[in-house]
CSV table of C-alpha atoms in Angstrom, one decimal:
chain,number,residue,atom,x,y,z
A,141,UNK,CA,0.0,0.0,0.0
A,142,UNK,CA,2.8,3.0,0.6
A,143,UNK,CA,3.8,2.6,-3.1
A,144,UNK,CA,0.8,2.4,-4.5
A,145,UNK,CA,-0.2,6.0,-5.5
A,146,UNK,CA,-3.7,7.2,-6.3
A,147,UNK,CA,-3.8,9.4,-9.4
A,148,UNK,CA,-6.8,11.7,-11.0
A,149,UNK,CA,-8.0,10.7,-14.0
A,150,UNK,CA,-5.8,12.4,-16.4
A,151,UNK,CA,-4.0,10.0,-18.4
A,152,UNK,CA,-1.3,12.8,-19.5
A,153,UNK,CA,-0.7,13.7,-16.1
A,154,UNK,CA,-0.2,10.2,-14.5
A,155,UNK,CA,1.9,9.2,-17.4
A,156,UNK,CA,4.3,13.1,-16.5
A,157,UNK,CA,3.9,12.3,-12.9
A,158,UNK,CA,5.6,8.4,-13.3
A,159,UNK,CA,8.3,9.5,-16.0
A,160,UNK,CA,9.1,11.9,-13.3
A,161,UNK,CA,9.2,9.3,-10.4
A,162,UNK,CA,11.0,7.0,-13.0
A,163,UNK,CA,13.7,10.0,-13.0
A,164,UNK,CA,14.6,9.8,-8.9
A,165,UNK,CA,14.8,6.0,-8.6
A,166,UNK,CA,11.1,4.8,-9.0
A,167,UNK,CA,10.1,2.0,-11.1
A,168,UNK,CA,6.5,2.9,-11.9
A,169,UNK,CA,4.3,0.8,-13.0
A,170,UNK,CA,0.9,2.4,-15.1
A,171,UNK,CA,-1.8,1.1,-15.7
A,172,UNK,CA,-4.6,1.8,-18.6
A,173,UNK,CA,-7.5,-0.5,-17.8
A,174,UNK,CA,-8.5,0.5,-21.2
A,175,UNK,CA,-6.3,1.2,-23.9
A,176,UNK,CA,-8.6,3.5,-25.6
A,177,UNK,CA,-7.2,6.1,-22.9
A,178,UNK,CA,-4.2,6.4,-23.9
A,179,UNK,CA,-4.9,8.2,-26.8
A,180,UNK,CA,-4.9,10.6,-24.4
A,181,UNK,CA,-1.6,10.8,-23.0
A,182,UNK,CA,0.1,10.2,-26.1
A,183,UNK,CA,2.4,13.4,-26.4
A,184,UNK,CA,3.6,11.9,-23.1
A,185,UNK,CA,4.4,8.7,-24.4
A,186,UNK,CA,5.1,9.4,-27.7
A,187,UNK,CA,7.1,12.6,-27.6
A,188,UNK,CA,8.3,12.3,-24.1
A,189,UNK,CA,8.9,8.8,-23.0
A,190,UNK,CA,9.9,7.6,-26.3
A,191,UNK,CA,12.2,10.7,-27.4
A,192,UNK,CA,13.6,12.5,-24.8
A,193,UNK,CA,16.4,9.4,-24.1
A,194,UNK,CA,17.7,10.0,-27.9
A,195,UNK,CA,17.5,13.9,-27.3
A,196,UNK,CA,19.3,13.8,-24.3
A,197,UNK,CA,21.9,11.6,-25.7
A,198,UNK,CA,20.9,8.4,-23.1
A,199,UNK,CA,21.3,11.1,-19.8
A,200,UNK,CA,17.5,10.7,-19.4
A,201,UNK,CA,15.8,7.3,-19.1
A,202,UNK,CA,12.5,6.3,-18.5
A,203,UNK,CA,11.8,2.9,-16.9
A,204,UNK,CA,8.2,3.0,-16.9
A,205,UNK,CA,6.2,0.2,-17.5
A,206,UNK,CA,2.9,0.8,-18.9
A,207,UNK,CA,0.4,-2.3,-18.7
A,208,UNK,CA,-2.1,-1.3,-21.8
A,209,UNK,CA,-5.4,-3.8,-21.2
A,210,UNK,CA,-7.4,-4.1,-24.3
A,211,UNK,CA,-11.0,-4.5,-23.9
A,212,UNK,CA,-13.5,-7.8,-25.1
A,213,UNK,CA,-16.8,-7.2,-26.0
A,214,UNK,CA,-18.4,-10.6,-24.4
A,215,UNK,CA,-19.4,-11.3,-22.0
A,216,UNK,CA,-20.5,-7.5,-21.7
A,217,UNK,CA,-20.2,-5.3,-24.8
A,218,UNK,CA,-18.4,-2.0,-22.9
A,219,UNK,CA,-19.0,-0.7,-26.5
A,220,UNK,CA,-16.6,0.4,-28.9
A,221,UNK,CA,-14.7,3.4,-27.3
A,222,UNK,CA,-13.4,0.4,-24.6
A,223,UNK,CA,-12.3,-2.4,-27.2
A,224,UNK,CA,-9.8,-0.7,-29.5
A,225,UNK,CA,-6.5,-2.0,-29.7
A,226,UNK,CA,-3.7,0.4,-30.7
A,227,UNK,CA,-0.8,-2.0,-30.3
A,228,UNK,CA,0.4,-2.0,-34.0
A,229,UNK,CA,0.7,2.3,-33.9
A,230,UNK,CA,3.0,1.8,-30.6
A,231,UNK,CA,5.2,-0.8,-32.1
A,232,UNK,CA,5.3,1.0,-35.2
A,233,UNK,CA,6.1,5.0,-34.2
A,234,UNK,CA,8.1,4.5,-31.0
A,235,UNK,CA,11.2,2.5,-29.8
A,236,UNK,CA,9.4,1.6,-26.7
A,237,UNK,CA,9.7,-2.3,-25.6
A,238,UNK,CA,5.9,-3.2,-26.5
A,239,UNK,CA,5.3,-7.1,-25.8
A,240,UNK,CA,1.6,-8.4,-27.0
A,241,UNK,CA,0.7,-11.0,-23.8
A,242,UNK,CA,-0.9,-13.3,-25.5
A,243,UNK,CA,-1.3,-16.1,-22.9
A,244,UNK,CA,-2.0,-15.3,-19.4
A,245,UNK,CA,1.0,-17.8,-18.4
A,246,UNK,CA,3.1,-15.0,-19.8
A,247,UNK,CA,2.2,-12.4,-18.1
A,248,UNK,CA,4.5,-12.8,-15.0
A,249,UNK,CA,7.9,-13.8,-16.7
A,250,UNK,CA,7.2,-10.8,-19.0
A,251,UNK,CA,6.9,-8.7,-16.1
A,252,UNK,CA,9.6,-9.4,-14.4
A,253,UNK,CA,11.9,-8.4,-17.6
A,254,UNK,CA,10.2,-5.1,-17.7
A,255,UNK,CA,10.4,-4.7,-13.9
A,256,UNK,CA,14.3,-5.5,-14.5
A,257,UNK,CA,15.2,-3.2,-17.5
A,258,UNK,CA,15.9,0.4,-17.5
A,259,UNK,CA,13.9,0.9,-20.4
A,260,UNK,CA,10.1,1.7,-20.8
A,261,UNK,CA,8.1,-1.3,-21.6
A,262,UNK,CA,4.6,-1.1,-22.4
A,263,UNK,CA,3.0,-5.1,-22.0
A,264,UNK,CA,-0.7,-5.1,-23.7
A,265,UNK,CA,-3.1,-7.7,-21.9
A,266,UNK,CA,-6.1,-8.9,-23.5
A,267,UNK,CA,-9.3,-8.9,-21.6
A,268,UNK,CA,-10.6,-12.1,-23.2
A,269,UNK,CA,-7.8,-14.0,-22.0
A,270,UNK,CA,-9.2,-13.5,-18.1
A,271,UNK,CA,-12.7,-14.0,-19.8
A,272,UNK,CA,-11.4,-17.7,-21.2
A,273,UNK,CA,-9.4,-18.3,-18.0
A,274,UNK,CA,-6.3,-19.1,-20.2
């Protein structure tokens, strides 16, 4: 419970507020229950986390790890601003470590390389999988 740390919603700000923890020793850990909210952090991720390593010539690291769930429309349709999946743009525009968890067996091991890098990672879940019990 004393590092867990209770943020407003405002994706932009919680993803500032742990590239700034991830600065003085912190190894945050964000999560996006819903990958369609990141859209709205993504000069954050995209400008910020991503670039300012390169910019700063590697004096500036970020390891962040973002955990991006994507939503599943059964057993409950949540509708379609829940369910997009915006893997492919992250992979494709940014050097961030993106890793699709495709079996929930996964999930652990995959963590714990994240948790040991000093790199961001951003590990995409899949909502289905918990709804299968894989």
């Amino acid at each position: 419970p004393s590092k867990l740390h209770e943020m407003p919603v405002d994706e932009n700000l919680i993803m500032g507020t742990a590239m700034c923890m991830s600065l003085v020793g912190y190894k945050p850990i964000v999560c996006f229950e819903r990958m369609d909210f990141m859209l709205s952090c993504m000069d954050a991720i995209m400008n910020h986390l991503d670039k300012l390593p390169k910019l700063s010539g590697c004096q500036f690291n970020f390891p962040v790890i973002i955990r991006a769930c994507v939503g599943h429309n059964e057993p409950l349709d949540p509708g379609i601003q829940h369910i997009c999946d915006y893997t492919e743009l992250f992979k494709t525009y940014t050097d961030i470590c993106v890793v699709e968890l495709e079996h929930t067996n996964l999930i652990v091991d995959w963590y714990k390389r994240a948790y040991a890098s000093t790199k961001p990672w951003m590990l995409v879940e899949y909502r289905r999988l918990y709804d299968r019990g894989d």
